mmCIF file of N, CA and C in Angstrom:
data_model
loop_
_atom_site.group_PDB
_atom_site.id
_atom_site.type_symbol
_atom_site.label_atom_id
_atom_site.label_comp_id
_atom_site.label_asym_id
_atom_site.label_seq_id
_atom_site.Cartn_x
_atom_site.Cartn_y
_atom_site.Cartn_z
ATOM 1 N N MET A 1 -14.106 -8.996 -21.653
ATOM 2 C CA MET A 1 -12.898 -8.307 -21.877
ATOM 3 C C MET A 1 -11.955 -9.104 -22.808
ATOM 4 N N THR A 2 -11.542 -8.105 -23.907
ATOM 5 C CA THR A 2 -10.732 -8.801 -24.991
ATOM 6 C C THR A 2 -9.401 -8.990 -24.315
ATOM 7 N N ARG A 3 -8.598 -9.757 -25.451
ATOM 8 C CA ARG A 3 -7.309 -9.976 -24.892
ATOM 9 C C ARG A 3 -6.167 -8.819 -24.696
ATOM 10 N N SER A 4 -6.456 -7.955 -25.631
ATOM 11 C CA SER A 4 -5.571 -6.563 -25.384
ATOM 12 C C SER A 4 -6.160 -5.723 -24.126
ATOM 13 N N GLU A 5 -7.523 -6.039 -23.461
ATOM 14 C CA GLU A 5 -7.531 -5.547 -22.764
ATOM 15 C C GLU A 5 -7.054 -5.876 -21.281
ATOM 16 N N ILE A 6 -7.122 -7.212 -21.613
ATOM 17 C CA ILE A 6 -6.382 -7.965 -20.319
ATOM 18 C C ILE A 6 -4.916 -7.737 -20.407
ATOM 19 N N ALA A 7 -3.935 -7.629 -21.474
ATOM 20 C CA ALA A 7 -2.741 -7.533 -21.548
ATOM 21 C C ALA A 7 -2.676 -6.141 -20.838
ATOM 22 N N GLU A 8 -3.410 -5.270 -21.216
ATOM 23 C CA GLU A 8 -3.280 -3.582 -20.702
ATOM 24 C C GLU A 8 -3.311 -3.757 -19.026
ATOM 25 N N LEU A 9 -4.405 -4.515 -18.652
ATOM 26 C CA LEU A 9 -4.304 -4.708 -17.266
ATOM 27 C C LEU A 9 -3.192 -4.878 -16.700
ATOM 28 N N ARG A 10 -2.479 -6.272 -17.137
ATOM 29 C CA ARG A 10 -1.401 -6.790 -16.836
ATOM 30 C C ARG A 10 -0.133 -5.750 -16.926
ATOM 31 N N TYR A 11 -0.191 -4.915 -17.863
ATOM 32 C CA TYR A 11 0.632 -4.179 -17.884
ATOM 33 C C TYR A 11 0.683 -2.780 -16.692
ATOM 34 N N ALA A 12 -0.794 -2.789 -16.427
ATOM 35 C CA ALA A 12 -0.983 -1.651 -15.361
ATOM 36 C C ALA A 12 -0.570 -2.151 -14.164
ATOM 37 N N VAL A 13 -0.735 -3.362 -13.946
ATOM 38 C CA VAL A 13 -0.502 -4.258 -12.415
ATOM 39 C C VAL A 13 1.025 -4.162 -12.438
ATOM 40 N N GLY A 14 1.692 -4.420 -13.690
ATOM 41 C CA GLY A 14 3.101 -4.708 -13.465
ATOM 42 C C GLY A 14 3.632 -3.071 -13.376
ATOM 43 N N GLN A 15 3.140 -2.061 -13.958
ATOM 44 C CA GLN A 15 3.499 -0.674 -13.408
ATOM 45 C C GLN A 15 3.238 -0.214 -11.941
ATOM 46 N N LEU A 16 2.234 -0.997 -11.378
ATOM 47 C CA LEU A 16 2.037 -0.625 -10.107
ATOM 48 C C LEU A 16 3.233 -1.525 -9.106
ATOM 49 N N ARG A 17 3.452 -2.475 -9.396
ATOM 50 C CA ARG A 17 4.437 -2.977 -8.783
ATOM 51 C C ARG A 17 5.912 -2.582 -8.827
ATOM 52 N N GLN A 18 5.791 -1.759 -10.010
ATOM 53 C CA GLN A 18 7.085 -1.140 -9.910
ATOM 54 C C GLN A 18 7.041 0.176 -9.194
ATOM 55 N N CYS A 19 6.036 0.750 -9.061
ATOM 56 C CA CYS A 19 5.968 1.956 -7.905
ATOM 57 C C CYS A 19 5.987 1.218 -6.750
ATOM 58 N N VAL A 20 5.327 0.316 -6.563
ATOM 59 C CA VAL A 20 5.181 -0.384 -4.670
ATOM 60 C C VAL A 20 6.657 -0.786 -4.743
ATOM 61 N N THR A 21 7.163 -1.334 -5.607
ATOM 62 C CA THR A 21 8.737 -1.702 -5.451
ATOM 63 C C THR A 21 9.944 -0.209 -4.998
ATOM 64 N N ALA A 22 9.475 0.414 -5.463
ATOM 65 C CA ALA A 22 10.076 1.958 -5.198
ATOM 66 C C ALA A 22 9.864 2.346 -4.048
ATOM 67 N N LEU A 23 8.578 2.374 -3.621
ATOM 68 C CA LEU A 23 7.995 2.894 -2.125
ATOM 69 C C LEU A 23 8.885 2.059 -1.104
ATOM 70 N N ARG A 24 8.800 0.304 -1.401
ATOM 71 C CA ARG A 24 9.294 -0.110 -0.456
ATOM 72 C C ARG A 24 10.859 0.031 -0.033
ATOM 73 N N SER A 25 11.475 0.369 -1.116
ATOM 74 C CA SER A 25 13.119 0.584 -1.138
ATOM 75 C C SER A 25 13.134 1.877 -0.368
ATOM 76 N N HIS A 26 12.126 2.871 -0.292
ATOM 77 C CA HIS A 26 12.371 4.108 -0.020
ATOM 78 C C HIS A 26 12.084 4.114 1.667
ATOM 79 N N TYR A 27 10.618 3.559 1.694
ATOM 80 C CA TYR A 27 10.072 3.526 2.853
ATOM 81 C C TYR A 27 10.255 2.168 3.918
ATOM 82 N N GLY A 28 10.637 1.616 3.440
ATOM 83 C CA GLY A 28 10.921 0.447 3.963
ATOM 84 C C GLY A 28 9.748 -0.531 4.294
ATOM 85 N N ASP A 29 9.787 -1.197 5.608
ATOM 86 C CA ASP A 29 8.690 -2.056 6.144
ATOM 87 C C ASP A 29 7.689 -1.145 6.802
ATOM 88 N N ALA A 30 7.345 -0.380 5.913
ATOM 89 C CA ALA A 30 5.960 1.125 6.962
ATOM 90 C C ALA A 30 4.424 0.067 6.318
ATOM 91 N N SER A 31 3.669 0.166 7.713
ATOM 92 C CA SER A 31 2.422 -0.466 7.250
ATOM 93 C C SER A 31 1.516 -0.119 6.165
ATOM 94 N N THR A 32 1.882 1.468 5.373
ATOM 95 C CA THR A 32 1.091 1.479 4.569
ATOM 96 C C THR A 32 1.331 0.952 2.982
ATOM 97 N N VAL A 33 3.313 0.516 3.058
ATOM 98 C CA VAL A 33 3.498 -0.266 2.142
ATOM 99 C C VAL A 33 3.193 -1.590 1.950
ATOM 100 N N ARG A 34 3.106 -2.202 3.339
ATOM 101 C CA ARG A 34 2.368 -3.542 3.373
ATOM 102 C C ARG A 34 1.164 -3.776 2.815
ATOM 103 N N ARG A 35 0.392 -2.872 2.913
ATOM 104 C CA ARG A 35 -1.253 -2.953 2.493
ATOM 105 C C ARG A 35 -0.973 -2.364 1.038
ATOM 106 N N LEU A 36 -0.098 -1.745 0.313
ATOM 107 C CA LEU A 36 -0.296 -1.561 -1.093
ATOM 108 C C LEU A 36 0.268 -2.830 -1.324
ATOM 109 N N GLU A 37 1.223 -3.532 -1.261
ATOM 110 C CA GLU A 37 1.512 -4.797 -1.574
ATOM 111 C C GLU A 37 0.418 -5.838 -1.291
ATOM 112 N N ASN A 38 -0.183 -5.545 -0.488
ATOM 113 C CA ASN A 38 -0.979 -6.565 -0.366
ATOM 114 C C ASN A 38 -2.210 -6.927 -1.266
ATOM 115 N N ASP A 39 -2.726 -5.104 -1.367
ATOM 116 C CA ASP A 39 -3.902 -4.775 -2.234
ATOM 117 C C ASP A 39 -3.044 -5.056 -3.899
ATOM 118 N N LEU A 40 -1.468 -4.995 -4.119
ATOM 119 C CA LEU A 40 -1.236 -5.495 -5.339
ATOM 120 C C LEU A 40 -1.211 -6.777 -5.858
ATOM 121 N N GLU A 41 -1.340 -7.420 -4.650
ATOM 122 C CA GLU A 41 -0.958 -8.810 -4.878
ATOM 123 C C GLU A 41 -2.651 -9.474 -5.425
ATOM 124 N N ARG A 42 -3.737 -8.880 -4.543
ATOM 125 C CA ARG A 42 -4.793 -8.943 -4.614
ATOM 126 C C ARG A 42 -5.274 -8.929 -6.160
ATOM 127 N N LEU A 43 -4.826 -7.359 -6.645
ATOM 128 C CA LEU A 43 -5.071 -7.540 -8.225
ATOM 129 C C LEU A 43 -4.599 -8.533 -8.986
ATOM 130 N N SER A 44 -3.223 -8.875 -8.573
ATOM 131 C CA SER A 44 -2.526 -9.850 -9.529
ATOM 132 C C SER A 44 -3.401 -11.228 -9.505
ATOM 133 N N ILE A 45 -3.800 -11.702 -8.123
ATOM 134 C CA ILE A 45 -4.755 -12.844 -8.005
ATOM 135 C C ILE A 45 -5.657 -12.547 -8.794
ATOM 136 N N ASP A 46 -6.845 -11.294 -8.666
ATOM 137 C CA ASP A 46 -8.266 -10.973 -9.094
ATOM 138 C C ASP A 46 -8.058 -11.070 -10.854
ATOM 139 N N THR A 47 -6.820 -10.954 -11.355
ATOM 140 C CA THR A 47 -6.486 -10.623 -12.860
ATOM 141 C C THR A 47 -6.338 -11.918 -13.396
ATOM 142 N N ASP A 48 -5.465 -12.817 -12.711
ATOM 143 C CA ASP A 48 -5.498 -14.308 -13.050
ATOM 144 C C ASP A 48 -6.582 -15.081 -13.366
ATOM 145 N N GLU A 49 -7.647 -14.641 -12.024
ATOM 146 C CA GLU A 49 -8.972 -15.473 -12.265
ATOM 147 C C GLU A 49 -9.973 -14.974 -13.139
ATOM 148 N N PHE A 50 -9.433 -13.643 -13.239
ATOM 149 C CA PHE A 50 -10.702 -13.371 -14.393
ATOM 150 C C PHE A 50 -10.189 -13.880 -15.738
ATOM 151 N N GLU A 51 -8.948 -13.821 -16.165
ATOM 152 C CA GLU A 51 -8.603 -14.365 -17.343
ATOM 153 C C GLU A 51 -8.968 -15.691 -17.573
ATOM 154 N N THR A 52 -8.579 -16.612 -16.529
ATOM 155 C CA THR A 52 -9.051 -17.998 -16.619
ATOM 156 C C THR A 52 -10.249 -18.539 -16.976
ATOM 157 N N ALA A 53 -11.274 -17.616 -15.687
ATOM 158 C CA ALA A 53 -12.587 -17.962 -15.717
ATOM 159 C C ALA A 53 -13.173 -16.855 -15.501
ATOM 160 N N PRO A 54 -13.486 -15.817 -16.652
ATOM 161 C CA PRO A 54 -14.018 -14.440 -16.644
ATOM 162 C C PRO A 54 -15.823 -14.729 -16.499
ATOM 163 N N PRO A 55 -16.266 -13.911 -15.655
ATOM 164 C CA PRO A 55 -17.542 -13.886 -14.922
ATOM 165 C C PRO A 55 -18.658 -13.519 -16.165
ATOM 166 N N PRO A 56 -20.081 -14.135 -16.238
ATOM 167 C CA PRO A 56 -20.774 -14.134 -17.070
ATOM 168 C C PRO A 56 -21.002 -12.812 -17.907
ATOM 169 N N VAL A 57 -21.118 -12.283 -18.798
ATOM 170 C CA VAL A 57 -21.468 -11.220 -19.592
ATOM 171 C C VAL A 57 -22.621 -10.642 -19.124
ATOM 172 N N SER A 58 -23.171 -9.622 -18.725
ATOM 173 C CA SER A 58 -24.310 -9.408 -18.093
ATOM 174 C C SER A 58 -25.022 -8.500 -19.126
ATOM 175 N N PRO A 59 -26.086 -8.667 -19.325
ATOM 176 C CA PRO A 59 -26.800 -8.094 -20.234
ATOM 177 C C PRO A 59 -26.713 -6.167 -20.191
ATOM 178 N N ALA A 60 -26.486 -5.526 -21.393
ATOM 179 C CA ALA A 60 -26.577 -4.070 -21.197
ATOM 180 C C ALA A 60 -27.841 -3.635 -20.614
ATOM 181 N N SER A 61 -27.875 -2.873 -19.477
ATOM 182 C CA SER A 61 -29.015 -2.235 -19.000
ATOM 183 C C SER A 61 -29.284 -1.213 -19.534
ATOM 184 N N LYS A 62 -30.418 -1.324 -20.115
ATOM 185 C CA LYS A 62 -31.048 -0.012 -20.696
ATOM 186 C C LYS A 62 -31.329 1.121 -20.098
ATOM 187 N N GLN A 63 -30.773 1.946 -19.791
ATOM 188 C CA GLN A 63 -31.492 3.266 -19.158
ATOM 189 C C GLN A 63 -32.303 4.082 -19.714
ATOM 190 N N GLU A 64 -33.406 4.310 -19.023
ATOM 191 C CA GLU A 64 -34.524 4.899 -19.639
ATOM 192 C C GLU A 64 -34.206 6.423 -19.617
ATOM 193 N N THR A 65 -34.442 6.975 -20.441
ATOM 194 C CA THR A 65 -34.352 8.843 -21.166
ATOM 195 C C THR A 65 -35.336 9.233 -20.253
ATOM 196 N N ILE A 66 -35.201 10.108 -19.396
ATOM 197 C CA ILE A 66 -36.308 11.145 -18.811
ATOM 198 C C ILE A 66 -35.986 12.576 -19.048
ATOM 199 N N TYR A 67 -37.120 12.976 -20.232
ATOM 200 C CA TYR A 67 -37.109 14.215 -20.656
ATOM 201 C C TYR A 67 -37.655 15.077 -19.823
ATOM 202 N N VAL A 68 -36.932 16.179 -19.757
ATOM 203 C CA VAL A 68 -37.321 17.474 -18.910
ATOM 204 C C VAL A 68 -37.514 18.443 -19.607
ATOM 205 N N PRO A 69 -38.773 19.270 -19.798
ATOM 206 C CA PRO A 69 -39.004 20.049 -20.433
ATOM 207 C C PRO A 69 -38.563 21.349 -20.062
ATOM 208 N N ASP A 70 -38.316 21.911 -21.548
ATOM 209 C CA ASP A 70 -37.747 23.481 -21.407
ATOM 210 C C ASP A 70 -38.647 24.504 -21.196
ATOM 211 N N SER A 71 -39.670 24.251 -21.173
ATOM 212 C CA SER A 71 -41.019 25.186 -20.825
ATOM 213 C C SER A 71 -40.885 25.706 -19.104
ATOM 214 N N LYS A 72 -41.509 26.590 -18.665
ATOM 215 C CA LYS A 72 -41.554 27.351 -17.262
ATOM 216 C C LYS A 72 -42.207 26.375 -16.567
ATOM 217 N N SER A 73 -41.656 26.363 -15.554
ATOM 218 C CA SER A 73 -42.701 25.547 -14.617
ATOM 219 C C SER A 73 -43.233 26.024 -13.698
ATOM 220 N N ASP A 74 -44.297 25.677 -13.185
ATOM 221 C CA ASP A 74 -45.196 26.413 -12.203
ATOM 222 C C ASP A 74 -44.484 26.913 -10.959
ATOM 223 N N GLU A 75 -44.545 28.016 -10.609
ATOM 224 C CA GLU A 75 -43.715 28.622 -9.715
ATOM 225 C C GLU A 75 -44.611 28.566 -8.306
ATOM 226 N N ALA A 76 -45.851 28.133 -8.580
ATOM 227 C CA ALA A 76 -46.565 28.486 -7.174
ATOM 228 C C ALA A 76 -46.342 27.020 -6.519
ATOM 229 N N ALA A 77 -46.005 26.132 -7.129
ATOM 230 C CA ALA A 77 -45.599 24.619 -6.453
ATOM 231 C C ALA A 77 -44.155 24.930 -5.554
ATOM 232 N N TRP A 78 -43.304 25.745 -5.708
ATOM 233 C CA TRP A 78 -42.349 26.088 -4.986
ATOM 234 C C TRP A 78 -42.463 27.223 -3.879
ATOM 235 N N MET A 79 -43.749 27.973 -3.669
ATOM 236 C CA MET A 79 -44.168 28.863 -2.668
ATOM 237 C C MET A 79 -43.998 28.337 -1.274
ATOM 238 N N GLY A 80 -43.299 28.939 -0.427
ATOM 239 C CA GLY A 80 -42.968 28.281 0.876
ATOM 240 C C GLY A 80 -42.108 27.312 1.197
ATOM 241 N N ALA A 81 -41.407 26.864 0.165
ATOM 242 C CA ALA A 81 -40.301 25.757 0.111
ATOM 243 C C ALA A 81 -38.913 26.331 0.721
ATOM 244 N N GLN A 82 -38.140 25.549 1.235
ATOM 245 C CA GLN A 82 -37.422 25.833 2.206
ATOM 246 C C GLN A 82 -36.336 25.727 1.069
ATOM 247 N N ASP A 83 -35.180 26.934 1.487
ATOM 248 C CA ASP A 83 -34.056 26.485 0.723
ATOM 249 C C ASP A 83 -32.892 25.969 1.629
ATOM 250 N N GLU A 84 -32.899 24.810 1.485
ATOM 251 C CA GLU A 84 -32.119 23.947 2.623
ATOM 252 C C GLU A 84 -30.440 24.472 2.122
ATOM 253 N N GLY A 85 -30.002 24.474 3.200
ATOM 254 C CA GLY A 85 -28.329 24.819 2.851
ATOM 255 C C GLY A 85 -27.831 26.476 2.563
ATOM 256 N N LEU A 86 -28.678 27.449 2.427
ATOM 257 C CA LEU A 86 -28.402 28.512 2.177
ATOM 258 C C LEU A 86 -28.622 29.559 3.201
ATOM 259 N N GLY A 87 -29.505 29.080 4.506
ATOM 260 C CA GLY A 87 -29.121 30.042 5.442
ATOM 261 C C GLY A 87 -30.669 30.836 5.352
ATOM 262 N N PHE A 88 -31.205 30.881 4.174
ATOM 263 C CA PHE A 88 -32.581 31.720 4.349
ATOM 264 C C PHE A 88 -33.925 30.651 4.423
ATOM 265 N N HIS A 89 -33.949 30.553 6.254
ATOM 266 C CA HIS A 89 -35.342 29.248 5.995
ATOM 267 C C HIS A 89 -36.512 29.877 5.712
ATOM 268 N N SER A 90 -36.829 31.346 6.326
ATOM 269 C CA SER A 90 -38.342 31.833 6.251
ATOM 270 C C SER A 90 -38.383 32.760 5.376
ATOM 271 N N ARG A 91 -37.582 33.078 4.319
ATOM 272 C CA ARG A 91 -37.592 34.129 3.552
ATOM 273 C C ARG A 91 -38.794 34.219 2.465
ATOM 274 N N PRO A 92 -39.244 34.739 2.156
ATOM 275 C CA PRO A 92 -40.267 34.713 0.996
ATOM 276 C C PRO A 92 -39.831 34.405 -0.428
ATOM 277 N N ARG A 93 -40.517 33.769 -1.227
ATOM 278 C CA ARG A 93 -39.904 33.383 -2.571
ATOM 279 C C ARG A 93 -40.583 34.480 -3.401
ATOM 280 N N THR A 94 -39.623 34.461 -4.307
ATOM 281 C CA THR A 94 -39.845 35.951 -5.255
ATOM 282 C C THR A 94 -39.796 35.070 -7.069
ATOM 283 N N LYS A 95 -40.432 35.952 -7.245
ATOM 284 C CA LYS A 95 -40.753 35.528 -8.784
ATOM 285 C C LYS A 95 -39.904 35.795 -9.670
#
């Protein structure tokens, strides 16, 4: 994570802090507000930890591309298959 990304994260946490402060002034000591404050505190702690000791960078995982042919598939493979969720459990398949 670059310095600018960390600065952006800190800015977002600051914006959240302003929102939670506004909620606190409007709703008082509600349990949901307290939970949001706890979550915000955790985000702040995690941001500090990430900045001082970032985790090791994981190698980019290479995703295998699966090509699906455009040609028509064998319809016989689907004969007798159930159309789950459609409510047509024993209807014959059409071509």
